[in-house]
């Protein structure tokens, strides 16, 4: 068990609304999921949008951070007296890729337009962009898309530039290294 080790340990991961989810008795450096979603949401509001949706990931112990981003999204909209639509979709694996793409396209087509879609990752944002392009939905006029991670690889794979929120992983790494050094 890492907690009982004599070695210095710093945990790094996503933030949780419920404090009991953090590892006990360990320094913990966290991505601020509320802040990430808030930045994306404020960007879309700044673009004049009044309808919002979130493209998330299926509920899983390996991506609890995505569900935390859903909680943040719902809380932000509720605070503004709005309702948004959340679509978790299917995992992006080869066996279900076609079905996942069809479901995503149907969901996007069903949303009232114009709409701003926050994707929990840049990869998910790219999937939204592809579904819009295939469906002939104008981006950003009808569907504005913003991702999270500011991943250079994902951005380089798209013909249309994607907006994205930086997660701050380098700063998190520096902070964790500083704590370990202490």
Short mmCIF file of C-alpha atoms in Angstrom, two decimals:
data_model
loop_
_atom_site.label_atom_id
_atom_site.label_comp_id
_atom_site.label_asym_id
_atom_site.label_seq_id
_atom_site.Cartn_x
_atom_site.Cartn_y
_atom_site.Cartn_z
CA UNK A 1 0.00 0.00 0.00
CA UNK A 2 1.38 3.37 -1.03
CA UNK A 3 0.01 5.12 2.08
CA UNK A 4 2.07 2.93 4.42
CA UNK A 5 5.29 3.35 2.43
CA UNK A 6 8.27 5.21 3.90
CA UNK A 7 8.76 6.91 0.54
CA UNK A 8 7.33 10.38 -0.03
CA UNK A 9 4.07 10.19 -1.98
CA UNK A 10 1.95 12.83 -3.69
CA UNK A 11 -1.29 11.83 -5.38
CA UNK A 12 -2.27 13.50 -8.66
CA UNK A 13 -5.67 13.25 -10.28
CA UNK A 14 -9.05 14.81 -10.87
CA UNK A 15 -11.01 16.89 -8.41
CA UNK A 16 -14.07 15.57 -6.65
CA UNK A 17 -17.07 17.40 -5.29
CA UNK A 18 -17.24 14.80 -2.50
CA UNK A 19 -14.13 15.19 -0.31
CA UNK A 20 -14.34 11.54 0.81
CA UNK A 21 -13.23 10.47 -2.69
CA UNK A 22 -9.69 11.80 -2.12
CA UNK A 23 -7.04 9.40 -0.80
CA UNK A 24 -6.75 9.79 2.97
CA UNK A 25 -3.61 11.30 4.51
CA UNK A 26 -1.92 12.07 1.19
CA UNK A 27 -1.13 15.40 -0.41
CA UNK A 28 -3.33 15.52 -3.52
CA UNK A 29 -2.86 17.71 -6.57
CA UNK A 30 -6.12 17.90 -8.50
CA UNK A 31 -7.45 19.13 -11.80
CA UNK A 32 -10.22 21.59 -10.99
CA UNK A 33 -13.08 20.06 -13.00
CA UNK A 34 -15.53 22.79 -11.96
CA UNK A 35 -13.13 25.48 -13.20
CA UNK A 36 -12.47 23.66 -16.49
CA UNK A 37 -16.17 23.29 -17.27
CA UNK A 38 -16.87 26.84 -16.08
CA UNK A 39 -14.25 28.25 -18.47
CA UNK A 40 -15.75 26.29 -21.37
CA UNK A 41 -19.30 27.34 -20.42
CA UNK A 42 -18.33 31.03 -20.07
CA UNK A 43 -16.63 30.87 -23.47
CA UNK A 44 -19.86 29.64 -25.06
CA UNK A 45 -21.92 32.26 -23.24
CA UNK A 46 -19.47 34.88 -24.52
CA UNK A 47 -20.21 33.62 -28.03
CA UNK A 48 -23.87 34.54 -27.44
CA UNK A 49 -25.23 31.03 -26.95
CA UNK A 50 -28.20 30.27 -24.70
CA UNK A 51 -28.49 26.48 -25.18
CA UNK A 52 -25.88 24.06 -23.94
CA UNK A 53 -25.06 20.37 -24.01
CA UNK A 54 -22.28 18.16 -22.71
CA UNK A 55 -20.74 15.19 -24.50
CA UNK A 56 -19.34 12.99 -21.75
CA UNK A 57 -18.20 9.39 -21.34
CA UNK A 58 -20.00 6.28 -20.09
CA UNK A 59 -19.97 5.94 -16.31
CA UNK A 60 -16.89 3.96 -15.29
CA UNK A 61 -14.46 3.78 -12.35
CA UNK A 62 -11.66 4.67 -14.79
CA UNK A 63 -13.21 7.99 -15.80
CA UNK A 64 -14.85 9.35 -12.68
CA UNK A 65 -13.43 12.74 -13.71
CA UNK A 66 -15.91 12.78 -16.62
CA UNK A 67 -18.82 12.34 -14.23
CA UNK A 68 -17.38 15.14 -12.08
CA UNK A 69 -17.43 17.35 -15.18
CA UNK A 70 -21.10 16.42 -15.66
CA UNK A 71 -21.82 17.47 -12.06
CA UNK A 72 -20.06 20.78 -12.72
CA UNK A 73 -21.95 21.31 -16.00
CA UNK A 74 -25.32 20.66 -14.38
CA UNK A 75 -24.50 22.90 -11.39
CA UNK A 76 -23.43 25.80 -13.63
CA UNK A 77 -26.58 25.60 -15.74
CA UNK A 78 -28.83 25.22 -12.69
CA UNK A 79 -27.24 28.33 -11.13
CA UNK A 80 -28.21 30.24 -14.28
CA UNK A 81 -31.73 28.78 -14.35
CA UNK A 82 -31.00 26.71 -17.44
CA UNK A 83 -31.20 23.06 -18.37
CA UNK A 84 -28.68 21.30 -20.55
CA UNK A 85 -28.53 17.98 -22.29
CA UNK A 86 -25.89 15.38 -21.36
CA UNK A 87 -24.97 12.57 -23.71
CA UNK A 88 -22.51 9.96 -22.49
CA UNK A 89 -22.41 7.97 -25.67
CA UNK A 90 -20.53 4.74 -26.07
CA UNK A 91 -16.84 4.07 -25.47
CA UNK A 92 -14.74 4.83 -28.51
CA UNK A 93 -13.52 1.36 -29.33
CA UNK A 94 -13.33 -0.29 -32.72
CA UNK A 95 -16.14 -2.85 -32.17
CA UNK A 96 -18.75 -0.16 -31.40
CA UNK A 97 -17.34 2.77 -33.40
CA UNK A 98 -20.06 2.80 -36.08
CA UNK A 99 -22.87 2.50 -33.51
CA UNK A 100 -21.28 5.20 -31.32
CA UNK A 101 -21.01 7.55 -34.30
CA UNK A 102 -24.64 6.97 -35.27
CA UNK A 103 -25.86 7.61 -31.71
CA UNK A 104 -23.76 10.78 -31.46
CA UNK A 105 -25.08 12.06 -34.78
CA UNK A 106 -28.70 11.38 -33.78
CA UNK A 107 -28.14 13.18 -30.47
CA UNK A 108 -26.60 16.24 -32.13
CA UNK A 109 -29.40 16.37 -34.71
CA UNK A 110 -31.99 16.24 -31.89
CA UNK A 111 -30.58 19.26 -30.05
CA UNK A 112 -32.30 22.62 -30.56
CA UNK A 113 -29.97 24.93 -32.47
CA UNK A 114 -27.91 26.99 -32.08
CA UNK A 115 -26.24 25.07 -29.25
CA UNK A 116 -22.89 25.07 -27.53
CA UNK A 117 -21.49 21.62 -26.82
CA UNK A 118 -18.81 21.13 -24.20
CA UNK A 119 -16.90 17.88 -24.70
CA UNK A 120 -15.19 16.35 -21.66
CA UNK A 121 -12.03 15.82 -23.74
CA UNK A 122 -10.63 17.13 -27.01
CA UNK A 123 -11.01 13.66 -28.50
CA UNK A 124 -14.75 13.81 -27.75
CA UNK A 125 -14.86 17.33 -29.22
CA UNK A 126 -13.31 15.99 -32.41
CA UNK A 127 -15.99 13.29 -32.58
CA UNK A 128 -18.69 15.98 -32.29
CA UNK A 129 -17.01 17.94 -35.08
CA UNK A 130 -16.87 14.86 -37.33
CA UNK A 131 -20.54 14.08 -36.68
CA UNK A 132 -21.50 17.66 -37.55
CA UNK A 133 -19.45 17.61 -40.75
CA UNK A 134 -20.97 14.29 -41.85
CA UNK A 135 -24.49 15.58 -41.08
CA UNK A 136 -24.01 18.93 -42.80
CA UNK A 137 -24.49 20.85 -39.54
CA UNK A 138 -22.72 24.21 -39.64
CA UNK A 139 -19.90 24.63 -37.10
CA UNK A 140 -19.81 27.01 -35.24
CA UNK A 141 -23.00 28.68 -36.53
CA UNK A 142 -25.38 25.89 -35.46
CA UNK A 143 -23.14 23.86 -33.13
CA UNK A 144 -20.27 25.55 -31.30
CA UNK A 145 -17.84 23.03 -29.83
CA UNK A 146 -15.30 23.38 -27.04
CA UNK A 147 -13.12 20.60 -25.67
CA UNK A 148 -11.01 20.18 -22.57
CA UNK A 149 -7.27 19.32 -22.50
CA UNK A 150 -5.90 21.56 -25.27
CA UNK A 151 -4.32 18.43 -26.75
CA UNK A 152 -2.03 19.41 -29.66
CA UNK A 153 -2.35 16.00 -31.36
CA UNK A 154 -6.14 16.09 -31.40
CA UNK A 155 -6.13 19.69 -32.61
CA UNK A 156 -3.72 18.83 -35.43
CA UNK A 157 -6.06 16.08 -36.67
CA UNK A 158 -8.95 18.46 -37.39
CA UNK A 159 -9.51 20.58 -40.49
CA UNK A 160 -11.52 23.08 -38.49
CA UNK A 161 -9.76 24.54 -35.44
CA UNK A 162 -11.26 23.44 -32.13
CA UNK A 163 -11.47 25.65 -29.06
CA UNK A 164 -10.22 23.96 -25.93
CA UNK A 165 -9.63 24.66 -22.25
CA UNK A 166 -6.13 23.99 -20.93
CA UNK A 167 -6.07 21.61 -18.00
CA UNK A 168 -2.88 22.88 -16.39
CA UNK A 169 -1.11 19.52 -16.20
CA UNK A 170 2.38 21.07 -16.35
CA UNK A 171 1.63 23.29 -13.36
CA UNK A 172 0.15 20.29 -11.53
CA UNK A 173 3.34 18.32 -12.22
CA UNK A 174 5.54 21.15 -10.97
CA UNK A 175 3.46 21.46 -7.80
CA UNK A 176 3.62 17.69 -7.20
CA UNK A 177 7.40 17.68 -7.75
CA UNK A 178 7.79 20.63 -5.35
CA UNK A 179 5.78 18.79 -2.67
CA UNK A 180 7.86 15.63 -3.18
CA UNK A 181 11.06 17.66 -2.90
CA UNK A 182 9.90 19.11 0.43
#
